[in-house]
């Protein structure tokens, strides 16, 4: 039982990171039906911004995270303007290939500018403390990751449900042309979507830096892929789906390693994904009439 | 008509002249080629200067270049200077292969590197095809020098490091005898031959010594989260945890193990040897962790002391095992060239195969039938983030 609770803690902290990245995927997909493969790499850029903010400017972890979110929001808007907007009326496959191109561009421009070697995230920025609750080990960084992920998700939910911008986003998602007729600026709404999605990815990047201590230019690939799977699992285009999908992925991986064999971790996790999609092709939360953002 | 015929004749004559000039040039070039060869002896250095294991490759390169400079300063070999051709295989087997092909085209007499077993395997077919010896500094998988299917030794592949069976066996001996461990868990990098090889022989020796393996788990290169499996291992409460893998995964793994409250001693192979171990995991987490290695810069052997001094004054940093092995690769090659009294790749290969009692920085070595050196190993312990020699074990 103790071991099981420990595995739940492990799974939730891993899942929180997947969920945060998955949110960005799902938001962009919900609005412009584009799978933004560069999303994981925006996360990597966020991790680097956080790294330099702490090492060069000596800021604390919260400021570093805010700086990363701000800069990556701008980067997200820029990527959309330069790479995706001109292709908005072309085929979806053209936009998808462009997304892969942007992803590789971000990875290798970082390799060229900052070097391919991994960097150690400064541990002084976030000293690790372990809490022992009746044999259950919980680390302050696990709490930090989980709490900030849930907090950011709540803020996001508020923006989408309660603000004018959120209303515009939902409208564009539902019917772009009708939204234009209603006087909603589609370009502006899409920019805001990219800004929010990228900011969430940047936050996840800084969290990964804190959590796993090392960052490198290719760190976005695997978490990006897994978060994409999480988004699909929950039903791509749906905010609650991405959150739940992320936690399901994290817990699934942890449970397979903990109670099956670590050697089959990814095979089982992705096998379950295939089965879920066979039974429910639109994902766990997918409905034909679902409200999309 | 007559004029035309004359023109034809002139043209024909001109063409013949041209051809004779071209032929003459060709002849001259052919004569010059061997002359250029006698000026220097080109040695290919095909190592990982970028990518996942860049720190191994660049240190081995530094060691090899130091050796080449020392030899050239002392007058070279057979009256000729060595020339280092440094190339980056980018930590991939494909790139190792194409770099070797390019080096073979530059008439190298031998190739030093790459570092990892997988990348050496990538380079092997080219070396075999061109009959050029390859000396691997740190490729420790058994199948690097021996074809596992036929059991035959690969004629042109050599190494200066001991092999996986020895590293796994050595750590099992150390865990059972010195640490008095009765139970052990294995958590290996299952995405590399290196991790799997070490784990296999550790298990064999540890069970032979009467110990029990309580858990066998694996991770893959690029993994960052080890909490789930570590929690499972914590439940089996082993006396010792064997983690054969590379530093990029092992450092966060050890850190996470200690955070989960696992205090059991942990051990691994030379893939742990990187400054990143301390900067990522921290000195506290690394206490009571041990790894097998080929060499330690703290050794008081005069040969090691001289090497360490020379290396420090050139590069202003401490030489690690990869640097020492890279250095020994060149020294071994030079010994073979002297023994063969020739710088022809095939003759060097013959001489390499019969080297006995060669005194290297990483110890006295004799090349056996399978092209592996027979030599001693060192157990290194991390003490508050500092590598210290714990003990030395003879094969």
XYZ file of C-alpha atoms in Angstrom:
688
model
C 0.000 0.000 0.000
C 2.841 2.322 0.917
C 4.627 1.477 -2.299
C 1.402 2.006 -4.221
C 0.896 5.469 -2.706
C 4.489 6.302 -3.560
C 3.887 5.268 -7.152
C 0.789 7.477 -7.256
C 2.918 10.432 -6.127
C 5.515 9.598 -8.784
C 2.838 9.245 -11.450
C 1.060 12.478 -10.584
C 4.209 14.594 -10.772
C 5.158 13.069 -14.121
C 1.565 13.422 -15.338
C 1.401 17.092 -14.326
C 4.259 17.879 -16.703
C 2.684 15.908 -19.560
C -0.651 17.612 -18.905
C 0.840 21.111 -19.077
C 2.489 20.401 -22.424
C -0.614 18.607 -23.708
C -2.739 21.705 -23.013
C -0.772 23.720 -25.556
C -1.156 21.025 -28.212
C -4.837 20.733 -27.658
C -5.550 24.496 -27.621
C -3.837 25.054 -30.953
C -5.493 22.006 -32.472
C -8.899 23.063 -31.186
C -8.666 26.419 -32.921
C -6.820 25.897 -36.194
C -6.774 22.082 -36.495
C -2.968 22.131 -36.588
C -0.788 19.685 -34.699
C 1.961 22.053 -33.635
C 4.963 19.749 -33.503
C 7.179 22.664 -32.506
C 5.381 22.800 -29.162
C 7.847 20.520 -27.360
C 10.698 22.687 -28.614
C 9.064 25.862 -27.343
C 9.145 24.063 -23.998
C 12.885 23.516 -24.466
C 13.398 27.217 -25.227
C 11.448 27.996 -22.054
C 13.776 25.754 -20.047
C 16.789 27.614 -21.450
C 15.272 31.033 -20.729
C 14.675 29.883 -17.148
C 18.220 28.550 -16.962
C 19.806 31.815 -18.124
C 17.492 33.887 -15.988
C 18.710 32.026 -12.904
C 22.402 31.677 -13.782
C 23.029 35.049 -15.393
C 20.514 37.373 -13.770
C 20.353 35.561 -10.459
C 16.570 35.602 -10.296
C 14.550 33.187 -8.190
C 12.557 30.332 -9.645
C 9.226 32.179 -9.843
C 10.692 35.139 -11.719
C 12.575 32.719 -13.991
C 9.331 30.950 -14.777
C 7.494 34.188 -15.507
C 10.344 35.378 -17.747
C 10.293 32.077 -19.630
C 6.512 32.251 -20.037
C 6.637 35.829 -21.323
C 9.434 35.243 -23.828
C 7.943 31.999 -25.074
C 4.527 33.625 -25.468
C 6.214 36.117 -27.800
C 8.054 33.283 -29.546
C 4.773 31.397 -30.018
C 3.105 34.450 -31.564
C 6.122 34.981 -33.823
C 6.140 31.341 -34.980
C 2.446 31.543 -35.811
C 2.867 34.825 -37.720
C 5.901 33.722 -39.727
C 5.304 30.028 -40.295
C 1.631 29.154 -39.892
C -0.417 32.231 -40.814
C 0.676 32.290 -44.488
C -0.427 28.657 -44.732
C -3.795 29.039 -43.063
C -5.694 28.436 -46.283
C -3.407 25.729 -47.677
C -3.747 22.009 -47.090
C -3.412 20.712 -43.550
C -0.504 18.501 -44.538
C 1.470 21.590 -45.663
C 0.969 23.195 -42.258
C 1.909 19.931 -40.529
C 5.169 19.639 -42.471
C 5.914 23.276 -41.660
C 5.376 22.497 -37.972
C 7.954 19.701 -38.189
C 10.269 22.150 -39.939
C 9.848 24.733 -37.180
C 10.521 22.001 -34.614
C 13.811 20.979 -36.239
C 14.730 24.633 -36.728
C 14.321 25.406 -33.020
C 16.249 22.278 -31.981
C 19.235 22.826 -34.201
C 19.443 26.606 -33.928
C 19.797 25.953 -30.181
C 22.474 23.330 -30.842
C 24.390 25.829 -32.972
C 24.019 28.826 -30.667
C 24.254 27.174 -27.241
C 26.068 23.937 -28.037
C 24.778 20.359 -27.972
C 25.962 19.450 -24.472
C 23.514 19.151 -21.608
C 23.498 21.885 -18.971
C 22.945 21.400 -15.299
C 19.989 23.386 -14.014
C 21.221 25.384 -10.996
C 20.135 23.463 -7.930
C 20.604 26.444 -5.664
C 17.529 27.980 -7.328
C 15.396 25.261 -5.827
C 16.938 23.391 -2.873
C 15.401 19.948 -2.571
C 13.621 19.015 0.641
C 12.083 15.629 1.316
C 8.989 15.228 3.505
C 8.283 11.921 5.104
C 4.604 11.175 5.683
C 4.366 7.799 7.426
C 6.986 6.286 5.137
C 5.761 8.099 2.035
C 8.483 10.274 0.533
C 7.235 13.501 -1.005
C 9.701 16.033 -2.353
C 9.090 19.752 -2.383
C 9.810 19.778 -6.108
C 7.028 17.263 -6.673
C 4.650 19.513 -4.781
C 5.939 22.514 -6.729
C 5.383 20.816 -10.092
C 1.951 19.504 -9.187
C 0.658 22.704 -7.583
C 1.907 25.028 -10.304
C 0.526 22.728 -13.007
C -2.925 22.616 -11.407
C -2.841 26.363 -10.763
C -1.961 27.148 -14.385
C -4.700 24.815 -15.587
C -7.260 26.565 -13.377
C -6.157 29.976 -14.659
C -6.473 28.670 -18.205
C -9.929 27.304 -17.526
C -10.934 30.695 -16.118
C -9.608 32.555 -19.158
C -11.503 30.322 -21.536
C -14.795 30.179 -19.692
C -15.041 33.593 -18.075
C -13.232 36.195 -20.174
C -14.020 37.886 -23.454
C -10.847 36.524 -25.022
C -11.885 33.049 -24.011
C -15.291 33.573 -25.529
C -13.631 34.683 -28.769
C -11.428 31.582 -28.709
C -14.412 29.308 -28.284
C -16.245 31.099 -31.071
C -13.313 30.811 -33.504
C -12.951 27.162 -32.589
C -16.621 26.461 -33.247
C -16.915 28.254 -36.570
C -14.191 30.538 -37.852
C -16.249 32.202 -40.571
C -19.221 32.863 -38.346
C -16.854 34.352 -35.764
C -15.547 36.797 -38.372
C -19.101 37.818 -39.198
C -19.715 38.479 -35.529
C -16.831 40.939 -35.520
C -14.243 38.769 -33.819
C -10.651 39.319 -34.959
C -9.563 35.806 -35.896
C -5.893 36.730 -36.285
C -5.779 38.282 -32.845
C -7.575 35.338 -31.253
C -5.206 32.827 -32.824
C -2.208 34.906 -31.677
C -3.544 34.864 -28.142
C -4.024 31.095 -28.327
C -0.412 30.599 -29.386
C 0.782 32.989 -26.699
C -1.073 31.127 -23.922
C -0.145 27.667 -25.211
C 3.527 28.590 -25.529
C 3.571 30.197 -22.088
C 2.251 26.953 -20.587
C 4.925 25.000 -22.448
C 7.591 27.371 -21.111
C 6.328 26.816 -17.580
C 6.584 23.072 -18.159
C 10.123 23.553 -19.483
C 11.269 25.334 -16.323
C 9.553 22.632 -14.233
C 11.405 19.905 -16.123
C 14.625 21.793 -15.474
C 13.871 21.887 -11.747
C 12.610 18.327 -11.668
C 15.248 16.516 -13.725
C 18.155 18.929 -13.230
C 19.500 18.779 -16.757
C 18.392 20.495 -19.936
C 19.590 19.997 -23.516
C 18.531 21.207 -26.970
C 16.735 17.949 -27.817
C 14.910 17.632 -24.494
C 11.569 18.655 -26.038
C 11.217 15.711 -28.397
C 10.182 12.843 -26.115
C 8.033 14.790 -23.611
C 6.509 16.598 -26.608
C 5.574 13.299 -28.239
C 4.180 11.866 -25.042
C 2.180 15.009 -24.357
C 0.830 14.816 -27.897
C -0.254 11.251 -27.181
C -1.816 12.455 -23.921
C -3.772 15.103 -25.825
C -5.019 12.517 -28.317
C -5.834 10.127 -25.507
C -8.050 12.676 -23.785
C -9.591 13.790 -27.066
C -7.575 16.345 -28.991
C -9.055 19.813 -28.971
C -10.549 19.405 -25.497
C -9.001 21.147 -22.498
C -10.204 18.732 -19.773
C -9.188 15.858 -22.072
C -5.599 17.107 -22.225
C -5.414 17.412 -18.446
C -6.817 13.969 -17.803
C -4.813 12.474 -20.696
C -1.598 13.850 -19.214
C -2.287 12.387 -15.792
C -3.359 9.053 -17.318
C -0.100 8.868 -19.287
C 2.004 9.695 -16.229
C 0.234 7.182 -14.001
C 0.208 4.500 -16.689
C 3.967 4.745 -17.268
C 4.637 4.718 -13.551
C 2.396 1.739 -12.853
C 3.852 -0.304 -15.696
C 7.395 0.357 -14.411
C 6.348 -0.241 -10.829
C 4.229 -3.349 -11.156
C 5.004 -4.762 -14.562
C 8.471 -4.396 -15.925
C 10.376 -1.214 -16.646
C 11.466 -2.855 -19.884
C 7.896 -2.745 -21.235
C 7.027 0.751 -20.008
C 6.593 2.526 -23.326
C 5.276 -0.544 -25.133
C 2.437 -0.996 -22.635
C 1.698 2.731 -22.355
C 1.368 3.093 -26.109
C -0.455 -0.230 -26.400
C -3.119 1.066 -24.040
C -3.324 4.204 -26.153
C -4.022 2.132 -29.261
C -6.716 0.134 -27.473
C -8.436 3.275 -26.136
C -8.419 4.838 -29.574
C -9.829 1.653 -31.122
C -12.734 1.726 -28.707
C -13.156 5.502 -28.579
C -11.587 7.034 -31.691
C -12.279 10.568 -30.449
C -10.434 9.999 -27.173
C -11.666 9.584 -23.626
C -13.612 12.851 -23.613
C -14.327 13.167 -27.293
C -17.923 13.796 -28.317
C -19.196 14.780 -31.705
C -20.984 17.758 -30.230
C -18.283 18.639 -27.721
C -17.459 22.263 -27.153
C -14.028 22.860 -28.528
C -11.366 25.395 -27.742
C 41.440 19.088 -99.596
C 45.175 19.169 -99.040
C 44.900 21.987 -96.660
C 42.212 20.154 -94.779
C 44.276 16.974 -94.555
C 47.206 18.974 -93.207
C 44.922 20.482 -90.623
C 43.765 17.003 -89.617
C 47.328 15.868 -89.296
C 48.201 18.883 -87.192
C 45.245 18.207 -84.998
C 46.245 14.566 -84.592
C 49.791 15.557 -83.739
C 48.590 18.112 -81.241
C 46.371 15.525 -79.593
C 49.217 13.038 -79.349
C 51.396 15.688 -77.782
C 48.726 16.557 -75.282
C 48.251 12.921 -74.389
C 51.937 12.372 -73.853
C 52.024 15.402 -71.562
C 49.044 14.138 -69.603
C 50.577 10.653 -69.375
C 53.842 12.197 -68.252
C 52.084 14.132 -65.554
C 50.313 10.999 -64.378
C 53.605 9.167 -64.099
C 55.128 11.955 -62.087
C 52.165 12.090 -59.718
C 52.405 8.372 -59.076
C 56.054 8.715 -58.186
C 55.306 11.630 -55.858
C 52.570 9.838 -53.935
C 54.813 7.450 -51.949
C 57.198 10.326 -51.365
C 54.370 12.245 -49.650
C 53.635 9.162 -47.557
C 57.137 8.899 -46.218
C 57.012 12.503 -45.000
C 54.378 11.814 -42.305
C 52.441 8.840 -40.976
C 48.744 9.780 -41.010
C 46.774 8.472 -38.036
C 42.974 8.772 -38.130
C 41.256 9.951 -34.951
C 37.551 9.174 -35.371
C 35.866 10.120 -32.102
C 32.707 11.647 -30.643
C 33.326 15.390 -30.493
C 29.617 16.265 -30.370
C 26.411 14.500 -29.393
C 25.489 12.347 -26.420
C 28.985 11.208 -25.405
C 30.989 14.205 -26.601
C 32.876 14.398 -23.299
C 34.323 10.884 -23.790
C 35.416 11.556 -27.348
C 37.003 14.938 -26.840
C 39.007 13.720 -23.834
C 40.273 10.665 -25.738
C 41.211 12.975 -28.608
C 43.143 15.235 -26.230
C 45.057 12.226 -24.863
C 45.847 10.907 -28.336
C 46.983 14.309 -29.616
C 49.251 14.723 -26.566
C 50.850 11.338 -27.266
C 51.368 12.218 -30.937
C 52.994 15.539 -30.029
C 55.309 13.862 -27.509
C 56.370 11.238 -30.027
C 56.953 13.816 -32.751
C 58.987 15.983 -30.357
C 61.152 12.943 -29.609
C 61.890 12.466 -33.323
C 58.836 10.493 -34.428
C 58.729 6.818 -35.392
C 61.109 5.220 -37.902
C 62.359 8.746 -38.585
C 58.894 9.962 -39.603
C 56.476 12.330 -37.929
C 52.935 11.236 -37.001
C 50.088 13.312 -38.383
C 46.756 13.383 -36.524
C 43.608 13.572 -38.684
C 40.868 14.488 -36.196
C 37.272 13.805 -37.210
C 33.915 13.981 -35.391
C 31.608 10.955 -35.593
C 28.832 12.924 -33.791
C 28.118 10.054 -31.377
C 26.340 7.969 -34.020
C 27.312 4.666 -35.620
C 26.299 5.854 -39.119
C 28.531 8.871 -38.893
C 31.389 6.725 -37.496
C 31.140 4.597 -40.637
C 31.228 7.493 -43.089
C 34.080 9.182 -41.209
C 36.087 5.937 -41.402
C 35.417 5.690 -45.126
C 36.703 9.236 -45.602
C 39.780 8.546 -43.448
C 40.552 5.356 -45.392
C 40.579 7.561 -48.488
C 43.247 9.705 -46.812
C 45.540 6.669 -46.490
C 45.670 6.466 -42.705
C 47.808 3.667 -41.250
C 45.502 3.114 -38.283
C 42.386 4.594 -36.699
C 41.998 5.549 -33.037
C 38.368 5.497 -31.819
C 35.427 5.738 -31.679
C 34.739 5.477 -27.966
C 31.484 3.559 -27.500
C 31.057 -0.077 -28.540
C 28.125 0.767 -30.792
C 30.051 3.403 -32.728
C 33.088 1.118 -33.116
C 30.732 -1.499 -34.539
C 29.582 1.144 -37.026
C 33.146 1.810 -38.124
C 34.255 -1.865 -38.175
C 33.109 -2.960 -41.681
C 35.091 -0.141 -43.340
C 38.258 -0.964 -41.407
C 37.966 -4.683 -42.206
C 37.349 -3.952 -45.880
C 40.324 -1.606 -46.179
C 42.580 -3.774 -43.977
C 43.447 -0.884 -41.671
C 43.785 -1.566 -37.921
C 41.351 0.154 -35.542
C 42.392 0.662 -31.928
C 39.388 1.336 -29.731
C 40.159 3.292 -26.546
C 37.089 2.378 -24.498
C 34.754 0.027 -26.395
C 34.104 -2.606 -23.760
C 31.438 -4.862 -25.329
C 32.684 -8.411 -25.929
C 31.560 -8.483 -29.559
C 33.690 -5.526 -30.629
C 36.763 -7.650 -31.418
C 35.027 -11.011 -31.828
C 32.270 -11.923 -34.255
C 29.685 -13.552 -32.002
C 28.144 -15.620 -34.806
C 31.320 -17.308 -36.002
C 33.417 -16.912 -32.852
C 36.236 -15.529 -34.983
C 38.445 -12.653 -33.888
C 38.009 -9.564 -36.047
C 41.444 -9.289 -37.617
C 41.804 -5.509 -37.728
C 40.020 -4.493 -34.529
C 41.971 -3.999 -31.272
C 41.384 -2.241 -27.964
C 43.348 -1.008 -24.981
C 40.530 -1.308 -22.437
C 39.324 -4.413 -20.657
C 36.017 -5.873 -21.756
C 32.501 -5.894 -20.284
C 32.729 -9.331 -18.667
C 35.650 -8.017 -16.692
C 33.870 -4.827 -15.517
C 30.743 -6.725 -14.480
C 32.754 -9.515 -12.868
C 34.997 -7.032 -11.082
C 32.091 -5.090 -9.566
C 30.371 -8.334 -8.531
C 33.600 -9.445 -6.819
C 33.874 -6.096 -5.093
C 30.216 -6.039 -3.984
C 30.314 -9.585 -2.631
C 33.818 -9.568 -1.071
C 34.523 -5.981 -0.047
C 30.994 -4.704 0.628
C 29.682 -8.036 1.960
C 26.507 -7.699 -0.126
C 24.198 -10.723 -0.070
C 21.432 -9.330 -2.274
C 21.672 -7.038 -5.268
C 19.315 -5.277 -7.658
C 20.303 -4.603 -11.263
C 18.964 -1.480 -12.977
C 20.695 -1.372 -16.341
C 20.664 0.731 -19.500
C 18.939 -1.816 -21.721
C 19.163 0.359 -24.811
C 22.924 -0.237 -25.117
C 25.070 -3.352 -25.538
C 27.289 -1.807 -22.911
C 24.662 -1.766 -20.153
C 23.331 -5.203 -21.020
C 26.820 -6.759 -21.189
C 27.891 -5.449 -17.793
C 24.611 -6.509 -16.196
C 24.847 -10.046 -17.572
C 28.328 -10.741 -16.206
C 27.635 -9.006 -12.921
C 24.689 -11.337 -12.424
C 26.749 -14.385 -13.328
C 29.591 -13.648 -10.922
C 27.385 -12.363 -8.123
C 25.251 -15.525 -8.106
C 28.404 -17.679 -8.378
C 29.583 -16.028 -5.180
C 26.357 -17.047 -3.448
C 24.500 -13.746 -3.735
C 20.883 -13.300 -4.847
C 19.638 -10.928 -7.525
C 16.383 -9.531 -6.119
C 15.352 -7.264 -9.008
C 16.296 -6.848 -12.656
C 15.085 -3.640 -14.243
C 16.020 -1.480 -17.189
C 15.928 2.075 -18.489
C 16.632 3.463 -21.939
C 18.902 6.223 -23.136
C 17.159 9.606 -22.785
C 15.029 8.601 -19.784
C 14.786 11.254 -17.094
C 12.272 9.851 -14.632
C 13.351 6.790 -12.659
C 11.088 7.190 -9.625
C 8.656 4.402 -10.457
C 11.267 1.681 -10.870
C 13.359 2.972 -7.970
C 10.311 2.801 -5.723
C 9.882 -0.813 -6.776
C 13.564 -1.568 -6.083
C 13.273 0.161 -2.706
C 10.587 -2.396 -1.846
C 13.032 -5.296 -2.375
C 15.557 -3.702 -0.013
C 18.794 -4.828 -1.730
C 22.282 -4.620 -0.165
C 23.694 -3.297 -3.412
C 22.311 -1.756 -6.619
C 24.188 -2.258 -9.876
C 23.534 0.515 -12.428
C 25.572 -0.052 -15.577
C 24.865 2.858 -17.919
C 26.108 6.223 -19.090
C 26.392 9.341 -16.914
C 23.555 11.244 -18.607
C 21.010 8.829 -17.191
C 22.938 7.506 -14.189
C 23.492 10.906 -12.547
C 19.785 11.837 -12.277
C 19.013 8.202 -11.438
C 21.298 8.214 -8.396
C 19.964 11.606 -7.339
C 16.373 10.358 -7.498
C 17.284 7.145 -5.644
C 18.772 9.118 -2.765
C 15.760 11.461 -2.732
C 13.541 8.409 -2.328
C 15.586 7.464 0.714
C 17.513 4.576 -0.864
C 20.810 4.404 1.021
C 22.196 1.133 -0.396
C 25.622 1.402 -2.053
C 25.427 1.634 -5.840
C 27.921 0.653 -8.503
C 28.510 0.888 -12.230
C 31.073 0.880 -15.011
C 33.325 3.428 -16.663
C 30.294 5.067 -18.297
C 29.997 6.890 -14.962
C 33.266 8.704 -15.455
C 32.254 12.305 -16.168
C 32.368 15.606 -14.272
C 28.604 15.824 -14.921
C 28.067 13.071 -12.336
C 28.963 15.440 -9.524
C 27.337 18.560 -10.987
C 24.020 16.752 -11.584
C 23.768 14.309 -8.686
C 25.748 16.304 -6.124
C 28.437 15.040 -3.773
C 26.074 13.864 -1.026
C 23.995 11.609 -3.247
C 27.153 10.074 -4.689
C 28.544 8.952 -1.350
C 28.958 5.171 -1.236
C 28.805 4.772 -4.989
C 31.565 2.935 -6.839
C 32.543 2.290 -10.423
C 35.080 0.162 -12.228
C 37.633 2.013 -14.287
C 40.780 1.593 -16.302
C 42.846 4.209 -14.552
C 42.821 6.958 -11.947
C 44.645 10.276 -12.181
C 45.420 9.923 -8.459
C 47.632 6.913 -9.139
C 51.206 7.319 -7.862
C 52.830 5.193 -10.565
C 55.635 7.338 -12.117
C 54.286 6.752 -15.628
C 50.855 8.019 -14.576
C 52.316 10.996 -12.708
C 54.347 12.040 -15.767
C 51.300 11.690 -18.011
C 49.061 13.669 -15.670
C 51.631 16.483 -15.481
C 52.089 16.687 -19.241
C 48.336 16.604 -19.822
C 47.654 19.296 -17.243
C 50.290 21.652 -18.614
C 48.902 21.289 -22.161
C 45.155 21.390 -21.513
C 44.917 22.871 -18.025
C 42.543 20.128 -16.843
C 42.721 16.739 -15.139
C 43.000 13.794 -17.571
C 40.196 11.247 -17.110
C 40.331 7.560 -18.082
C 39.308 8.317 -21.664
C 42.226 10.705 -22.043
C 44.608 8.067 -20.630
C 43.177 5.370 -22.914
C 43.406 7.668 -25.944
C 47.031 8.299 -25.008
C 47.707 4.560 -24.685
C 46.117 3.867 -28.081
C 48.748 6.038 -29.761
C 51.592 4.631 -27.655
C 50.487 1.080 -28.481
C 50.316 1.955 -32.179
C 53.825 3.413 -32.053
C 55.111 0.267 -30.300
C 53.537 -1.819 -33.079
C 55.070 0.343 -35.816
C 58.481 -0.085 -34.153
C 57.991 -3.846 -33.749
C 56.898 -4.192 -37.368
C 59.627 -1.794 -38.509
C 57.064 -0.560 -41.022
C 54.130 1.813 -41.215
C 52.054 -0.392 -43.479
C 48.614 -1.098 -42.030
C 48.784 -4.864 -42.552
C 52.221 -5.170 -40.907
C 51.113 -2.941 -38.020
C 48.132 -5.238 -37.530
C 50.407 -8.283 -37.253
C 52.612 -6.516 -34.715
C 49.591 -5.351 -32.666
C 48.328 -8.915 -32.358
C 51.585 -10.062 -30.753
C 52.226 -7.182 -28.299
C 53.327 -8.464 -24.877
C 53.967 -6.572 -21.628
C 53.421 -3.141 -23.142
C 53.768 -0.524 -20.387
C 50.875 1.904 -20.794
C 49.567 4.662 -18.566
C 46.535 2.489 -17.819
C 48.702 -0.471 -16.822
C 50.846 -3.232 -18.241
C 49.030 -5.027 -21.036
C 49.390 -8.080 -23.237
C 47.121 -8.481 -26.244
C 45.396 -11.869 -26.174
C 44.056 -14.016 -29.013
C 40.780 -12.124 -29.038
C 42.615 -8.781 -29.317
C 41.735 -7.836 -25.738
C 44.390 -6.540 -23.352
C 44.962 -8.576 -20.196
C 45.343 -5.942 -17.471
C 44.245 -4.877 -13.977
C 41.270 -2.668 -13.096
C 40.569 0.003 -10.479
C 37.537 0.505 -8.227
C 36.841 4.211 -7.855
C 34.714 5.570 -5.052
C 33.001 8.970 -4.899
C 33.781 10.640 -1.582
C 31.882 13.924 -1.216
C 32.068 14.366 -4.953
C 35.762 13.510 -5.278
C 36.909 10.381 -7.111
C 39.258 8.316 -4.962
C 40.897 4.971 -5.629
C 39.248 2.394 -3.370
C 41.069 -0.720 -4.436
C 42.778 -2.420 -7.359
C 41.814 -5.881 -8.576
C 43.996 -8.164 -10.650
C 42.352 -10.409 -13.248
